[in-house]
Amino acid sequence: MKKRITALLFLALGFAVSAEEILNMKTVSVIAAREATDIRATPKNISVVTSEEIEKSGASNLAQALKLLPEVDVRDYNGTGRMTSLDIRGQGETSTNNVLLLIDGIPHSPIDMSGNDLNSISAETIERIEAMPGTGGVLYGDRAVGGVINVITKPNEKKLVSGNLKFEAGSYNTFKTAGKVMLNTRGFYIGTEMSGNSTDGYRDHSDAKSNFVNVKYGVYLDSKSTLEFRYAERDDDYEMPGALYYDEMKKDREQALYNSYNPDWTISRKE
């Protein structure tokens, strides 16, 4: 009888500790009110993916990290991450107009309402990603009718000099390089991030090249405030092989029927 009571006591204590740990968990979100807010105190349905979850998933870029969010559907039109649409709750073809992508609270979606470029952010620099389905037009404008996604990058390291370099290679002559260098002092910091991607593509006339440079300079106003200036430049060159009918794809799925970058070349079929 004593053994049974002792076992029940240990089970009760274990449950109490687990419940206390759950209640003490606090996830802070800034997307719902543009300021740090306990996610349990907001009426919005907000999903958060942390840097630890991104690392465990093996995601190497922003496009793969966004797929961890249950509400977000990522469509990559040419397979390079250069032209993508982020869909929330079935916006469909209007998702580029109604779903807003933010990087550290700054709109990243192009003003011409074309596809988002997800090559400019590497997975290693992401602190967390927040997604808020439903209208966010009151806080973020008319392009946030379908939802808002906010990518929050990691804070600057306190080291005097820090940096990293990454190189990847794959099939179809695919190469990816990315690097970062940061100089951090007591009063200011300056750094640059660079990335380059190139591939011959799976299909004929599907070559793609992209280069991205981001330079930022910041001044520490106090222990909590920073004034930062950013300059970013991107250079892209890619071809679009065009769509295929089913019989054409069954015959040769690698062929291309149209190339907008070469008007003289109109059709190519492998016999």
mmCIF file of N, CA and C in Angstrom, residues 197-244:
data_model
loop_
_atom_site.group_PDB
_atom_site.id
_atom_site.type_symbol
_atom_site.label_atom_id
_atom_site.label_comp_id
_atom_site.label_asym_id
_atom_site.label_seq_id
_atom_site.Cartn_x
_atom_site.Cartn_y
_atom_site.Cartn_z
ATOM 1 N N ASN A 197 24.237 32.852 -56.707
ATOM 2 C CA ASN A 197 23.671 31.572 -57.119
ATOM 3 C C ASN A 197 23.716 31.459 -58.633
ATOM 4 N N SER A 198 24.035 30.285 -59.119
ATOM 5 C CA SER A 198 24.024 30.044 -60.560
ATOM 6 C C SER A 198 23.697 28.580 -60.825
ATOM 7 N N THR A 199 22.960 28.328 -61.890
ATOM 8 C CA THR A 199 22.600 26.968 -62.260
ATOM 9 C C THR A 199 22.265 26.907 -63.740
ATOM 10 N N ASP A 200 22.531 25.764 -64.350
ATOM 11 C CA ASP A 200 22.131 25.543 -65.739
ATOM 12 C C ASP A 200 20.679 25.104 -65.840
ATOM 13 N N GLY A 201 20.098 24.682 -64.726
ATOM 14 C CA GLY A 201 18.696 24.292 -64.717
ATOM 15 C C GLY A 201 18.469 22.875 -65.206
ATOM 16 N N TYR A 202 17.342 22.331 -64.806
ATOM 17 C CA TYR A 202 16.978 20.974 -65.192
ATOM 18 C C TYR A 202 16.558 20.900 -66.653
ATOM 19 N N ARG A 203 15.906 21.955 -67.146
ATOM 20 C CA ARG A 203 15.399 21.955 -68.520
ATOM 21 C C ARG A 203 16.276 22.813 -69.418
ATOM 22 N N ASP A 204 16.083 22.661 -70.727
ATOM 23 C CA ASP A 204 16.794 23.504 -71.685
ATOM 24 C C ASP A 204 16.377 24.955 -71.490
ATOM 25 N N HIS A 205 17.329 25.843 -71.645
ATOM 26 C CA HIS A 205 17.071 27.283 -71.525
ATOM 27 C C HIS A 205 16.401 27.630 -70.189
ATOM 28 N N SER A 206 16.954 27.072 -69.119
ATOM 29 C CA SER A 206 16.481 27.410 -67.775
ATOM 30 C C SER A 206 17.639 27.889 -66.895
ATOM 31 N N ASP A 207 18.671 28.452 -67.556
ATOM 32 C CA ASP A 207 19.811 28.984 -66.802
ATOM 33 C C ASP A 207 19.352 30.126 -65.896
ATOM 34 N N ALA A 208 20.011 30.241 -64.763
ATOM 35 C CA ALA A 208 19.667 31.314 -63.825
ATOM 36 C C ALA A 208 20.920 31.733 -63.065
ATOM 37 N N LYS A 209 21.073 33.045 -62.921
ATOM 38 C CA LYS A 209 22.177 33.611 -62.145
ATOM 39 C C LYS A 209 21.639 34.757 -61.305
ATOM 40 N N SER A 210 22.111 34.855 -60.076
ATOM 41 C CA SER A 210 21.692 35.949 -59.215
ATOM 42 C C SER A 210 22.826 36.287 -58.252
ATOM 43 N N ASN A 211 23.006 37.569 -58.009
ATOM 44 C CA ASN A 211 24.006 38.063 -57.067
ATOM 45 C C ASN A 211 23.352 39.109 -56.176
ATOM 46 N N PHE A 212 23.684 39.063 -54.903
ATOM 47 C CA PHE A 212 23.068 39.961 -53.947
ATOM 48 C C PHE A 212 24.131 40.506 -53.001
ATOM 49 N N VAL A 213 24.061 41.832 -52.735
ATOM 50 C CA VAL A 213 24.974 42.495 -51.810
ATOM 51 C C VAL A 213 24.141 43.360 -50.866
ATOM 52 N N ASN A 214 24.400 43.239 -49.584
ATOM 53 C CA ASN A 214 23.700 44.030 -48.580
ATOM 54 C C ASN A 214 24.731 44.657 -47.642
ATOM 55 N N VAL A 215 24.720 45.977 -47.537
ATOM 56 C CA VAL A 215 25.635 46.696 -46.665
ATOM 57 C C VAL A 215 24.816 47.444 -45.626
ATOM 58 N N LYS A 216 25.212 47.324 -44.367
ATOM 59 C CA LYS A 216 24.498 48.038 -43.313
ATOM 60 C C LYS A 216 25.477 48.723 -42.360
ATOM 61 N N TYR A 217 25.053 49.881 -41.904
ATOM 62 C CA TYR A 217 25.842 50.675 -40.964
ATOM 63 C C TYR A 217 24.912 51.133 -39.856
ATOM 64 N N GLY A 218 25.324 50.913 -38.609
ATOM 65 C CA GLY A 218 24.464 51.259 -37.490
ATOM 66 C C GLY A 218 25.209 51.976 -36.393
ATOM 67 N N VAL A 219 24.461 52.790 -35.655
ATOM 68 C CA VAL A 219 24.995 53.539 -34.527
ATOM 69 C C VAL A 219 24.188 53.172 -33.294
ATOM 70 N N TYR A 220 24.880 52.818 -32.209
ATOM 71 C CA TYR A 220 24.215 52.492 -30.955
ATOM 72 C C TYR A 220 23.847 53.796 -30.234
ATOM 73 N N LEU A 221 22.534 54.059 -30.144
ATOM 74 C CA LEU A 221 22.073 55.264 -29.452
ATOM 75 C C LEU A 221 22.094 55.074 -27.943
ATOM 76 N N ASP A 222 21.678 53.903 -27.489
ATOM 77 C CA ASP A 222 21.767 53.529 -26.075
ATOM 78 C C ASP A 222 21.750 52.010 -26.009
ATOM 79 N N SER A 223 21.520 51.461 -24.821
ATOM 80 C CA SER A 223 21.580 50.009 -24.659
ATOM 81 C C SER A 223 20.448 49.275 -25.382
ATOM 82 N N LYS A 224 19.359 49.975 -25.736
ATOM 83 C CA LYS A 224 18.218 49.327 -26.367
ATOM 84 C C LYS A 224 17.873 49.886 -27.745
ATOM 85 N N SER A 225 18.467 51.011 -28.124
ATOM 86 C CA SER A 225 18.087 51.672 -29.384
ATOM 87 C C SER A 225 19.276 51.721 -30.337
ATOM 88 N N THR A 226 18.980 51.507 -31.621
ATOM 89 C CA THR A 226 19.995 51.521 -32.665
ATOM 90 C C THR A 226 19.446 52.236 -33.892
ATOM 91 N N LEU A 227 20.239 53.061 -34.502
ATOM 92 C CA LEU A 227 19.904 53.717 -35.762
ATOM 93 C C LEU A 227 20.709 53.034 -36.865
ATOM 94 N N GLU A 228 20.006 52.432 -37.813
ATOM 95 C CA GLU A 228 20.677 51.618 -38.829
ATOM 96 C C GLU A 228 20.320 52.094 -40.235
ATOM 97 N N PHE A 229 21.324 52.078 -41.109
ATOM 98 C CA PHE A 229 21.162 52.390 -42.531
ATOM 99 C C PHE A 229 21.532 51.154 -43.333
ATOM 100 N N ARG A 230 20.719 50.857 -44.338
ATOM 101 C CA ARG A 230 20.960 49.675 -45.159
ATOM 102 C C ARG A 230 20.950 50.044 -46.642
ATOM 103 N N TYR A 231 21.826 49.362 -47.369
ATOM 104 C CA TYR A 231 21.834 49.482 -48.831
ATOM 105 C C TYR A 231 21.922 48.076 -49.414
ATOM 106 N N ALA A 232 21.034 47.762 -50.323
ATOM 107 C CA ALA A 232 21.003 46.432 -50.935
ATOM 108 C C ALA A 232 20.926 46.571 -52.451
ATOM 109 N N GLU A 233 21.642 45.688 -53.118
ATOM 110 C CA GLU A 233 21.619 45.665 -54.585
ATOM 111 C C GLU A 233 21.578 44.219 -55.046
ATOM 112 N N ARG A 234 20.764 43.980 -56.055
ATOM 113 C CA ARG A 234 20.564 42.632 -56.553
ATOM 114 C C ARG A 234 20.639 42.632 -58.077
ATOM 115 N N ASP A 235 21.296 41.630 -58.636
ATOM 116 C CA ASP A 235 21.433 41.493 -60.086
ATOM 117 C C ASP A 235 21.003 40.092 -60.479
ATOM 118 N N ASP A 236 19.998 39.988 -61.321
ATOM 119 C CA ASP A 236 19.445 38.694 -61.711
ATOM 120 C C ASP A 236 19.425 38.544 -63.222
ATOM 121 N N ASP A 237 19.689 37.332 -63.670
ATOM 122 C CA ASP A 237 19.601 37.003 -65.092
ATOM 123 C C ASP A 237 19.152 35.550 -65.189
ATOM 124 N N TYR A 238 17.960 35.332 -65.688
ATOM 125 C CA TYR A 238 17.457 33.970 -65.765
ATOM 126 C C TYR A 238 16.597 33.807 -67.005
ATOM 127 N N GLU A 239 16.494 32.564 -67.455
ATOM 128 C CA GLU A 239 15.703 32.222 -68.626
ATOM 129 C C GLU A 239 14.489 31.408 -68.192
ATOM 130 N N MET A 240 13.448 31.487 -68.996
ATOM 131 C CA MET A 240 12.217 30.757 -68.700
ATOM 132 C C MET A 240 11.918 29.817 -69.860
ATOM 133 N N PRO A 241 11.959 28.510 -69.632
ATOM 134 C CA PRO A 241 11.792 27.552 -70.726
ATOM 135 C C PRO A 241 10.362 27.419 -71.232
ATOM 136 N N GLY A 242 9.401 27.930 -70.514
ATOM 137 C CA GLY A 242 8.016 27.844 -70.953
ATOM 138 C C GLY A 242 7.344 26.548 -70.529
ATOM 139 N N ALA A 243 6.020 26.536 -70.637
ATOM 140 C CA ALA A 243 5.238 25.371 -70.221
ATOM 141 C C ALA A 243 5.196 24.319 -71.321
ATOM 142 N N LEU A 244 4.915 23.077 -70.931
ATOM 143 C CA LEU A 244 4.803 21.967 -71.867
ATOM 144 C C LEU A 244 3.431 21.314 -71.745
#
